[in-house]
Tab-separated table of N, CA, C and O in Angstrom:
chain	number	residue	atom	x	y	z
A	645	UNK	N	66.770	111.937	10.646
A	645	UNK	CA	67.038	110.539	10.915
A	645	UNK	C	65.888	109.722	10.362
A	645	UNK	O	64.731	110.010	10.668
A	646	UNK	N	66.191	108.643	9.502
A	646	UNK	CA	65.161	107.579	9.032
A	646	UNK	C	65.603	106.222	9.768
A	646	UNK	O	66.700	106.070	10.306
A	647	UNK	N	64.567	105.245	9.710
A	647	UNK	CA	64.858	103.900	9.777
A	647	UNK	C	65.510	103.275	7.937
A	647	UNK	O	65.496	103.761	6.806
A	648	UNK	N	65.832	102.437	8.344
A	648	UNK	CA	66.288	101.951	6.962
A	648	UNK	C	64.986	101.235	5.849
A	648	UNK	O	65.054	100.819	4.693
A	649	UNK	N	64.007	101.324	6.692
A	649	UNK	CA	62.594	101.155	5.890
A	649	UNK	C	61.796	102.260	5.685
A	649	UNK	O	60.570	102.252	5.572
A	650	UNK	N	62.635	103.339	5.637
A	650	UNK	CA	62.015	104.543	5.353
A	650	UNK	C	61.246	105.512	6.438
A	650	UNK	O	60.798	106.594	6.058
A	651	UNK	N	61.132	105.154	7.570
A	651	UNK	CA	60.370	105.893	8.460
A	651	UNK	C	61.191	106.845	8.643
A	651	UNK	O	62.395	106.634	8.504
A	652	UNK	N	60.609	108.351	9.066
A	652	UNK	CA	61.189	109.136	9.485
A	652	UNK	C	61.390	108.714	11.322
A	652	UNK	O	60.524	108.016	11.849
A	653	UNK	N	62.305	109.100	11.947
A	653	UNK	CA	62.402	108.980	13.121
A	653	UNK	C	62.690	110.691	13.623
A	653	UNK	O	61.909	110.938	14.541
A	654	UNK	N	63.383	111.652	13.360
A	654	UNK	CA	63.497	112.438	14.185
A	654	UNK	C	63.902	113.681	12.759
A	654	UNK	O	64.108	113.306	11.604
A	655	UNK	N	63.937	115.147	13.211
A	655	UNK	CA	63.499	115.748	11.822
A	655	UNK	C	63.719	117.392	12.332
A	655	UNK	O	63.553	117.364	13.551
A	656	UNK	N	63.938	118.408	12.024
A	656	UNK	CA	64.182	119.511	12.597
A	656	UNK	C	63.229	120.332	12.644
A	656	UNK	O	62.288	120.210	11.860
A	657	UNK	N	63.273	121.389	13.618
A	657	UNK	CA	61.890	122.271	13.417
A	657	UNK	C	61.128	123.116	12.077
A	657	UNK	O	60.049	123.539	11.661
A	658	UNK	N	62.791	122.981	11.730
A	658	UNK	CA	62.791	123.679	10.600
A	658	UNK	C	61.909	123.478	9.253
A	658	UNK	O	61.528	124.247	8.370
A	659	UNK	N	61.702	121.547	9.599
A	659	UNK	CA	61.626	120.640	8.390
A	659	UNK	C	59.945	120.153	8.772
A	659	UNK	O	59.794	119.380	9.718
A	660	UNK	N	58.791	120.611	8.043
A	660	UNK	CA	57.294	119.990	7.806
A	660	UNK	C	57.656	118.190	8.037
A	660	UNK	O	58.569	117.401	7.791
A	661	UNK	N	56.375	118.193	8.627
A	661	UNK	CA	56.333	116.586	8.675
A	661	UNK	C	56.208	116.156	7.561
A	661	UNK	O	56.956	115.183	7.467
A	662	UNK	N	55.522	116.378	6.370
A	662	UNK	CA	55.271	115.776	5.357
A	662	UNK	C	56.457	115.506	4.635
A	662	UNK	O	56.862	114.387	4.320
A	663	UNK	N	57.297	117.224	4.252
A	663	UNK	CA	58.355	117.178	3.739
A	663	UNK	C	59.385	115.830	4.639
A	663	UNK	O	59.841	114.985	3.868
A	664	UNK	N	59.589	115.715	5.534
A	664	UNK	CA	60.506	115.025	6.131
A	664	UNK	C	60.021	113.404	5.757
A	664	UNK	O	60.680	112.674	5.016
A	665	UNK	N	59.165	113.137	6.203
A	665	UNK	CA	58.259	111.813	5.181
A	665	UNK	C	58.866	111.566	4.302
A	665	UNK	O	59.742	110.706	4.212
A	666	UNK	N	58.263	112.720	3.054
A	666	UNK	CA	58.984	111.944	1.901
A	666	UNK	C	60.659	111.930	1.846
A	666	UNK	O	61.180	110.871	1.496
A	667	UNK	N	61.300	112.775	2.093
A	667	UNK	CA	62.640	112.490	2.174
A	667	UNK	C	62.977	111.179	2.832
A	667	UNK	O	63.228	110.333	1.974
A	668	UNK	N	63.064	110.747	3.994
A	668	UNK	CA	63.176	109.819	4.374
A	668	UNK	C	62.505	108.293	3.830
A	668	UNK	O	62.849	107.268	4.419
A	669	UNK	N	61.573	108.227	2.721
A	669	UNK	CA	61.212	107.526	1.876
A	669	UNK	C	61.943	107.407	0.696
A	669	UNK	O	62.271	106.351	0.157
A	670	UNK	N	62.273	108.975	0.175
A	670	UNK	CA	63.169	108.554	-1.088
A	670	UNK	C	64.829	108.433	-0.585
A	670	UNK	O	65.767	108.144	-1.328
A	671	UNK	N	64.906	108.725	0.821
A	671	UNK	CA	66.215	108.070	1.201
A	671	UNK	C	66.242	106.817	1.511
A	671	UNK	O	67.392	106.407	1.668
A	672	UNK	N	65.414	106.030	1.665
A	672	UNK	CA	65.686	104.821	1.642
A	672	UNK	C	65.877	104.127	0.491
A	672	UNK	O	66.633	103.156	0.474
A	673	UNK	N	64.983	104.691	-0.982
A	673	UNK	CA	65.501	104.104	-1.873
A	673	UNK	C	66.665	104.575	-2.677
A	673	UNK	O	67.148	104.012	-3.660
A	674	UNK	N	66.982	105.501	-2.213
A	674	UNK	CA	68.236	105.438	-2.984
A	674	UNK	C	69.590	104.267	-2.074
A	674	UNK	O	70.462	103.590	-2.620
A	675	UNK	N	69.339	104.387	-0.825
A	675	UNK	CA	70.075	103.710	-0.040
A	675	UNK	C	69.719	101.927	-0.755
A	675	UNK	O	70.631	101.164	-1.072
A	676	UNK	N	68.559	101.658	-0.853
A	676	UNK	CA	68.697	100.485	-1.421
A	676	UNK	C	69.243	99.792	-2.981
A	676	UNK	O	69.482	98.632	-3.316
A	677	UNK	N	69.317	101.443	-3.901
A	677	UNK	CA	70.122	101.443	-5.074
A	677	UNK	C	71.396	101.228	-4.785
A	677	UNK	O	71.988	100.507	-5.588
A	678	UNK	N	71.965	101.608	-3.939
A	678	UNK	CA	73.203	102.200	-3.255
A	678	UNK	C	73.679	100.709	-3.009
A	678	UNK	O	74.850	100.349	-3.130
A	679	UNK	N	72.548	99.826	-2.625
A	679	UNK	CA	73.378	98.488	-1.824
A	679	UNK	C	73.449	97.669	-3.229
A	679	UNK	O	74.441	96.947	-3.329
A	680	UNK	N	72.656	97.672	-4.196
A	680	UNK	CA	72.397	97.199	-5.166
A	680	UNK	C	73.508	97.399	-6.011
A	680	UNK	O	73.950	96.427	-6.624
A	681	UNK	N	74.123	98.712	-6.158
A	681	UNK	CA	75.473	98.912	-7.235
A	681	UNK	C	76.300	98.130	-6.275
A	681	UNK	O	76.619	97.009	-6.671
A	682	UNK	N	76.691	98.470	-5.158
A	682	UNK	CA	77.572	98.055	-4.339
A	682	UNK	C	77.659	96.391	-4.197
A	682	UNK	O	78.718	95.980	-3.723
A	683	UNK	N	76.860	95.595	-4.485
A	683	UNK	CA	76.534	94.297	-4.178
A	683	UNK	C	77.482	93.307	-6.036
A	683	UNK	O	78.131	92.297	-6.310
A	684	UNK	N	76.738	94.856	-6.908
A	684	UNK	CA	77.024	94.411	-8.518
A	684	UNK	C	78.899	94.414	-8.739
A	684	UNK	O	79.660	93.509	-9.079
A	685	UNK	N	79.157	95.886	-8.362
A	685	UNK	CA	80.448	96.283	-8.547
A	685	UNK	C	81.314	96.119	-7.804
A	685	UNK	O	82.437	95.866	-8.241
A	686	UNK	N	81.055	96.217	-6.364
A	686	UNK	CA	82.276	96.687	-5.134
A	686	UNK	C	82.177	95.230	-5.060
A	686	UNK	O	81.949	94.353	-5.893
A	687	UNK	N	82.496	95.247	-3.414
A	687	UNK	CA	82.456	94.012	-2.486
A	687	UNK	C	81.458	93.438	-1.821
A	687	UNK	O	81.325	92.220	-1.703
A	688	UNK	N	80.888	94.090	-1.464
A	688	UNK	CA	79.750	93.841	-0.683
A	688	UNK	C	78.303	94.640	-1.180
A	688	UNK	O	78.264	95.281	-2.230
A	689	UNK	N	77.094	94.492	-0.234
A	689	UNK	CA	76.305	95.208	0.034
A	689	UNK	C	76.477	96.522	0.914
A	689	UNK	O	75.489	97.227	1.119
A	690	UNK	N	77.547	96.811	1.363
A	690	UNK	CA	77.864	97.838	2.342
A	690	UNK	C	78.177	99.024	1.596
A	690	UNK	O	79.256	99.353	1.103
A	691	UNK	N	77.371	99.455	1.590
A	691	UNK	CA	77.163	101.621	1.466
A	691	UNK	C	77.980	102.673	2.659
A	691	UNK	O	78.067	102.213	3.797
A	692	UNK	N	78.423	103.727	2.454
A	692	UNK	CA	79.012	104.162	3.510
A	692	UNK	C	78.473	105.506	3.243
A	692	UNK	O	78.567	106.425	4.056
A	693	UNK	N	77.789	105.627	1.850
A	693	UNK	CA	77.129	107.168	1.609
A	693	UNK	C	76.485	107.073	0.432
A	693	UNK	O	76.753	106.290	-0.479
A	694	UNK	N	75.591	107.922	0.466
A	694	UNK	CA	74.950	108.172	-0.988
A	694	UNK	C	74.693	109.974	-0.648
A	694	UNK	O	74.302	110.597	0.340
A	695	UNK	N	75.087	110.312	-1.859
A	695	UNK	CA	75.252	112.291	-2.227
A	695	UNK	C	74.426	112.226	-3.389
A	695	UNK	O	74.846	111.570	-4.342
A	696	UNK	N	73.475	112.719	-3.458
A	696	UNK	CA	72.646	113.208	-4.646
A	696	UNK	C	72.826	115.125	-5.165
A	696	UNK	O	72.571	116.063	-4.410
A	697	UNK	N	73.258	115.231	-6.435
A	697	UNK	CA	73.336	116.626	-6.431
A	697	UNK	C	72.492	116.978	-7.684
A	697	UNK	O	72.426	116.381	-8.758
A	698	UNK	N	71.510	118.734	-7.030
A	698	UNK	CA	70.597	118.426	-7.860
A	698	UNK	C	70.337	120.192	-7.736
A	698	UNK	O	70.381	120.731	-6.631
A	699	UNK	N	70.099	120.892	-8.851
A	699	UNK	CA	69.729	122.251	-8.982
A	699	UNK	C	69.497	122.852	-7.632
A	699	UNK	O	68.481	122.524	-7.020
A	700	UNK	N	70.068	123.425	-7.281
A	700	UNK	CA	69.376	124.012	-5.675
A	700	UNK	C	70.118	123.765	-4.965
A	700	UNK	O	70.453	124.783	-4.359
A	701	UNK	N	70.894	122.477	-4.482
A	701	UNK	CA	71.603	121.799	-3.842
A	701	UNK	C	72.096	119.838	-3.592
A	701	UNK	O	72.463	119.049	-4.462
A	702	UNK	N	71.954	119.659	-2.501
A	702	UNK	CA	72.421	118.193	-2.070
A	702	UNK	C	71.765	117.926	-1.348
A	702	UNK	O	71.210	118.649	-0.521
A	703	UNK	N	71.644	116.306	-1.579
A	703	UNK	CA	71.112	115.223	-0.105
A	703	UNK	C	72.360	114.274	-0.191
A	703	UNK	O	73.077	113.914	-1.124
A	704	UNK	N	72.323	113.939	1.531
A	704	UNK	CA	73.505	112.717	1.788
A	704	UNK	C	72.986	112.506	2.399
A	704	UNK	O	72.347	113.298	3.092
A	705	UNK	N	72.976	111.178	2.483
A	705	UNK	CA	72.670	109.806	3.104
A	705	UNK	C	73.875	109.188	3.579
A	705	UNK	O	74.943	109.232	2.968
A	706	UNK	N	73.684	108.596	4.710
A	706	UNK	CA	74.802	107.901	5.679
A	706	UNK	C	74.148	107.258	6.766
A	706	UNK	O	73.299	107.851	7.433
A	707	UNK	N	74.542	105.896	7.023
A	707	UNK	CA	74.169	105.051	7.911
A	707	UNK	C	74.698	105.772	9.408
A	707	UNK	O	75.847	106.208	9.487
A	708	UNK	N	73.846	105.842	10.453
A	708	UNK	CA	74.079	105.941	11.420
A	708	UNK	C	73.783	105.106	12.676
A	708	UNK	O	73.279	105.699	13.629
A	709	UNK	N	74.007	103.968	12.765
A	709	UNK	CA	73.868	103.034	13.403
A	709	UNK	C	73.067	102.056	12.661
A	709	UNK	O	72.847	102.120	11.452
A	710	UNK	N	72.544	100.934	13.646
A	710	UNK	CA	72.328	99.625	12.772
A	710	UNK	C	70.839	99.975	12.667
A	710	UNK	O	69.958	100.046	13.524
A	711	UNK	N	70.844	100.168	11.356
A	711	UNK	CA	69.479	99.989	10.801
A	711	UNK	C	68.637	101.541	10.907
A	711	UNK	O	67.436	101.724	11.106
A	712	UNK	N	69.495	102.338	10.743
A	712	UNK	CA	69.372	103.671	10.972
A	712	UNK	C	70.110	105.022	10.314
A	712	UNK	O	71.068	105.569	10.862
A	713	UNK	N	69.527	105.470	9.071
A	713	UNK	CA	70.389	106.547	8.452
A	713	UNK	C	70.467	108.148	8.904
A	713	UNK	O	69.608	108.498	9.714
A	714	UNK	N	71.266	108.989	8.527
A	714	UNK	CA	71.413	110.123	9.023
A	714	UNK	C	71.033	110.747	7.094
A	714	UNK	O	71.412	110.180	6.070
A	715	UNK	N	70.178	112.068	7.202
A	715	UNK	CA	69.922	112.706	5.954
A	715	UNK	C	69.963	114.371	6.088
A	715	UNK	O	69.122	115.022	6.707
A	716	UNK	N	70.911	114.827	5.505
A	716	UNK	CA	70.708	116.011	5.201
A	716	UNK	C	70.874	116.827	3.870
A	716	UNK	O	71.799	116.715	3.065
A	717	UNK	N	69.589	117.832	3.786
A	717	UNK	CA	69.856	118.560	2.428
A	717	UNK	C	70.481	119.552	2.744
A	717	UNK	O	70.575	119.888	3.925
A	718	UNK	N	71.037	120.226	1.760
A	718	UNK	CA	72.219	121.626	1.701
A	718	UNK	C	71.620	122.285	0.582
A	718	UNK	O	70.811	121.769	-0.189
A	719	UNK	N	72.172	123.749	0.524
A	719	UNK	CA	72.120	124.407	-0.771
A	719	UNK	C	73.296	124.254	-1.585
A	719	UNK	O	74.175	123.456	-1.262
A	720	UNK	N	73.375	124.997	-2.664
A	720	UNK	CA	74.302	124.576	-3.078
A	720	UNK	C	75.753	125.055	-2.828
A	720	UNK	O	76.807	124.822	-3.419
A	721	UNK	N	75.406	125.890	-1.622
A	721	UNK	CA	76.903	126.988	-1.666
A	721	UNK	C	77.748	126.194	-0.128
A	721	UNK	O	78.146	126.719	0.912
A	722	UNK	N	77.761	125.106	-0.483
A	722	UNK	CA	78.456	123.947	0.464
A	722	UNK	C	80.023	123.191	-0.032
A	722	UNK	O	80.489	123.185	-1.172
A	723	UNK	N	80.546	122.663	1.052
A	723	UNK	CA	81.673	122.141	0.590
A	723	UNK	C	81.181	120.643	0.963
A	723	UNK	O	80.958	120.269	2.115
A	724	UNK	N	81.027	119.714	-0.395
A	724	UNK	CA	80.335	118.639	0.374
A	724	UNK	C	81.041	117.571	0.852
A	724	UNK	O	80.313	116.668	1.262
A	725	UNK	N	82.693	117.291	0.969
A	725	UNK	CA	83.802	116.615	1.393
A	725	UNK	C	82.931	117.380	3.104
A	725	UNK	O	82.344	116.628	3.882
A	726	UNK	N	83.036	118.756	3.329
A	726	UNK	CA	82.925	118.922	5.113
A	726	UNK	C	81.755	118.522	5.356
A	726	UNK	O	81.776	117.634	6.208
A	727	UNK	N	80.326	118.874	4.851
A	727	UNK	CA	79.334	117.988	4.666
A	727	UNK	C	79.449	116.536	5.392
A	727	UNK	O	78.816	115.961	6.277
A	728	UNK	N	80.263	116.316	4.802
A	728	UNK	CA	80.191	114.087	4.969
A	728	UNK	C	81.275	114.030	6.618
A	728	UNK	O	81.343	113.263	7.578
A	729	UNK	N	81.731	114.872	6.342
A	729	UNK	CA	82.666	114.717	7.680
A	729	UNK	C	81.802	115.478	8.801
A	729	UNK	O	81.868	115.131	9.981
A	730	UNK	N	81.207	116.251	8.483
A	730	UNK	CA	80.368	117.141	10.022
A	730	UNK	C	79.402	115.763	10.195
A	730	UNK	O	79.118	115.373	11.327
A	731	UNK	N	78.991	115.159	9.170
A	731	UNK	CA	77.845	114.022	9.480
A	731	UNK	C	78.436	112.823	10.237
A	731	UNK	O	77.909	112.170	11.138
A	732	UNK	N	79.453	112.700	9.766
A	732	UNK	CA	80.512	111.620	10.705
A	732	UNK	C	80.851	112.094	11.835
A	732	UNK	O	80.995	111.300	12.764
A	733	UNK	N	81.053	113.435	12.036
A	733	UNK	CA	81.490	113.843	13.288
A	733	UNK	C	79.963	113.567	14.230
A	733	UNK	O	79.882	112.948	15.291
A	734	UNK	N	79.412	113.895	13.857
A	734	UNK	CA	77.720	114.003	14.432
A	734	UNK	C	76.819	113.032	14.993
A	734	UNK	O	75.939	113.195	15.839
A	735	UNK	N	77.335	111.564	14.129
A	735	UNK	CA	76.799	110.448	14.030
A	735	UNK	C	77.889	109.817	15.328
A	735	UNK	O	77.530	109.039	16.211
A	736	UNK	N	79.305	110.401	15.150
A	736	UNK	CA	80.116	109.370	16.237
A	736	UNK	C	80.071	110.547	17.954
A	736	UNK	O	80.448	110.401	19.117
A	737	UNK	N	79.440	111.551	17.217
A	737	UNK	CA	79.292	112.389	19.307
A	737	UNK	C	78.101	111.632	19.863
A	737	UNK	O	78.080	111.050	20.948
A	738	UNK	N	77.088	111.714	18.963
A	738	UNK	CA	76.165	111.103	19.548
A	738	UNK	C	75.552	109.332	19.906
A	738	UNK	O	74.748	108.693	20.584
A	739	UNK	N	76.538	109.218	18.963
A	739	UNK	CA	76.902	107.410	19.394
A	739	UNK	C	75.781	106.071	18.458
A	739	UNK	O	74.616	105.674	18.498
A	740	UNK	N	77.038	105.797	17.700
A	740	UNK	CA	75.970	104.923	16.763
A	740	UNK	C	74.974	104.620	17.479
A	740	UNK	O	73.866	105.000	17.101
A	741	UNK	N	75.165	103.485	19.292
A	741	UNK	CA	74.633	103.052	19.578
A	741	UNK	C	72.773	103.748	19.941
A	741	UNK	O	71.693	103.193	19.740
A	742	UNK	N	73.105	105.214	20.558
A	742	UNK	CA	72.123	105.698	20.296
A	742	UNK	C	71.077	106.095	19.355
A	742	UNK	O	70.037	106.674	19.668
A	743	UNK	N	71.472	105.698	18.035
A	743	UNK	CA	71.025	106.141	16.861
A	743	UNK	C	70.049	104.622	16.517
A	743	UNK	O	68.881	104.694	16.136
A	744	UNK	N	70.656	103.520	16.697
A	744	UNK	CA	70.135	102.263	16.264
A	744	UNK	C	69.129	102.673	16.280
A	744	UNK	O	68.560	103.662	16.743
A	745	UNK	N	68.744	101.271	15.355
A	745	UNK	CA	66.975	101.011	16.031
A	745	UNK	C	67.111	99.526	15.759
A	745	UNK	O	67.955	98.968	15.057
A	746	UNK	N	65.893	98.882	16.606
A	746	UNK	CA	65.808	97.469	16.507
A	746	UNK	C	65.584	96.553	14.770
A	746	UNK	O	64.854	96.937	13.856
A	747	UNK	N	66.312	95.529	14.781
A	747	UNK	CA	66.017	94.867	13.602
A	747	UNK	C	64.148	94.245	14.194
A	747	UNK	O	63.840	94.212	15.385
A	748	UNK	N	63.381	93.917	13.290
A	748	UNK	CA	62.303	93.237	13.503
A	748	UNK	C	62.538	91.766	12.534
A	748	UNK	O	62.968	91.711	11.382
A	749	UNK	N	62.188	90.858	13.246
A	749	UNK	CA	62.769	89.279	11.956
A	749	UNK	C	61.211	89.155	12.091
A	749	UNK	O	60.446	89.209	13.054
A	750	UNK	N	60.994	88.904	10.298
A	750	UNK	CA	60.101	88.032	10.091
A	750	UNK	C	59.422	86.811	10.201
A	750	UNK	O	58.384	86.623	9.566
């Protein structure tokens, strides 16, 4: 779990602090590429995923509440359609609302 400014918020045992850091840093910018095509091409600024695929495996990115993304890497021996749906399933047991985090206004 990141904030949408890149902080890591929560991270598995599995996963080094450092390593989790930077992921959650370069997930935010791709999430902000993400709003950027979306803003150029689609309709809006609204992202509903970003999938990066890359020798080894995948990262997906998905908003999980307001102002709060969900990130996980895979190898490559994944189906990444169930991927995006276990993350949806995951994100709605545990409840957007719990996932938020506060906006801060400048």
């Amino acid at each position: 779990m990141l904030t949408s400014d890149g902080l890591m918020k929560v991270r598995t045992d599995q996963t080094p602090l450092d390593v989790a850091d930077k992921v959650a840093a370069a997930c935010a910018g791709l999430v902000a590429l993400g709003m950027g095509m979306s803003r150029e091409f689609g309709n809006s600024e609204t992202i509903r995923q970003v999938m990066v695929e890359f020798d080894g495996g995948f990262l997906f990115v998905r908003g999980a509440g307001d102002g709060s993304r969900l990130a996980v890497v895979t190898e490559t021996v994944i189906d990444p359609a169930l991927i995006a749906q276990q993350m949806q399933a995951q994100v709605l047991m545990i409840g957007e609302r719990t996932l938020g985090t506060e906006r801060i206004s400048s």
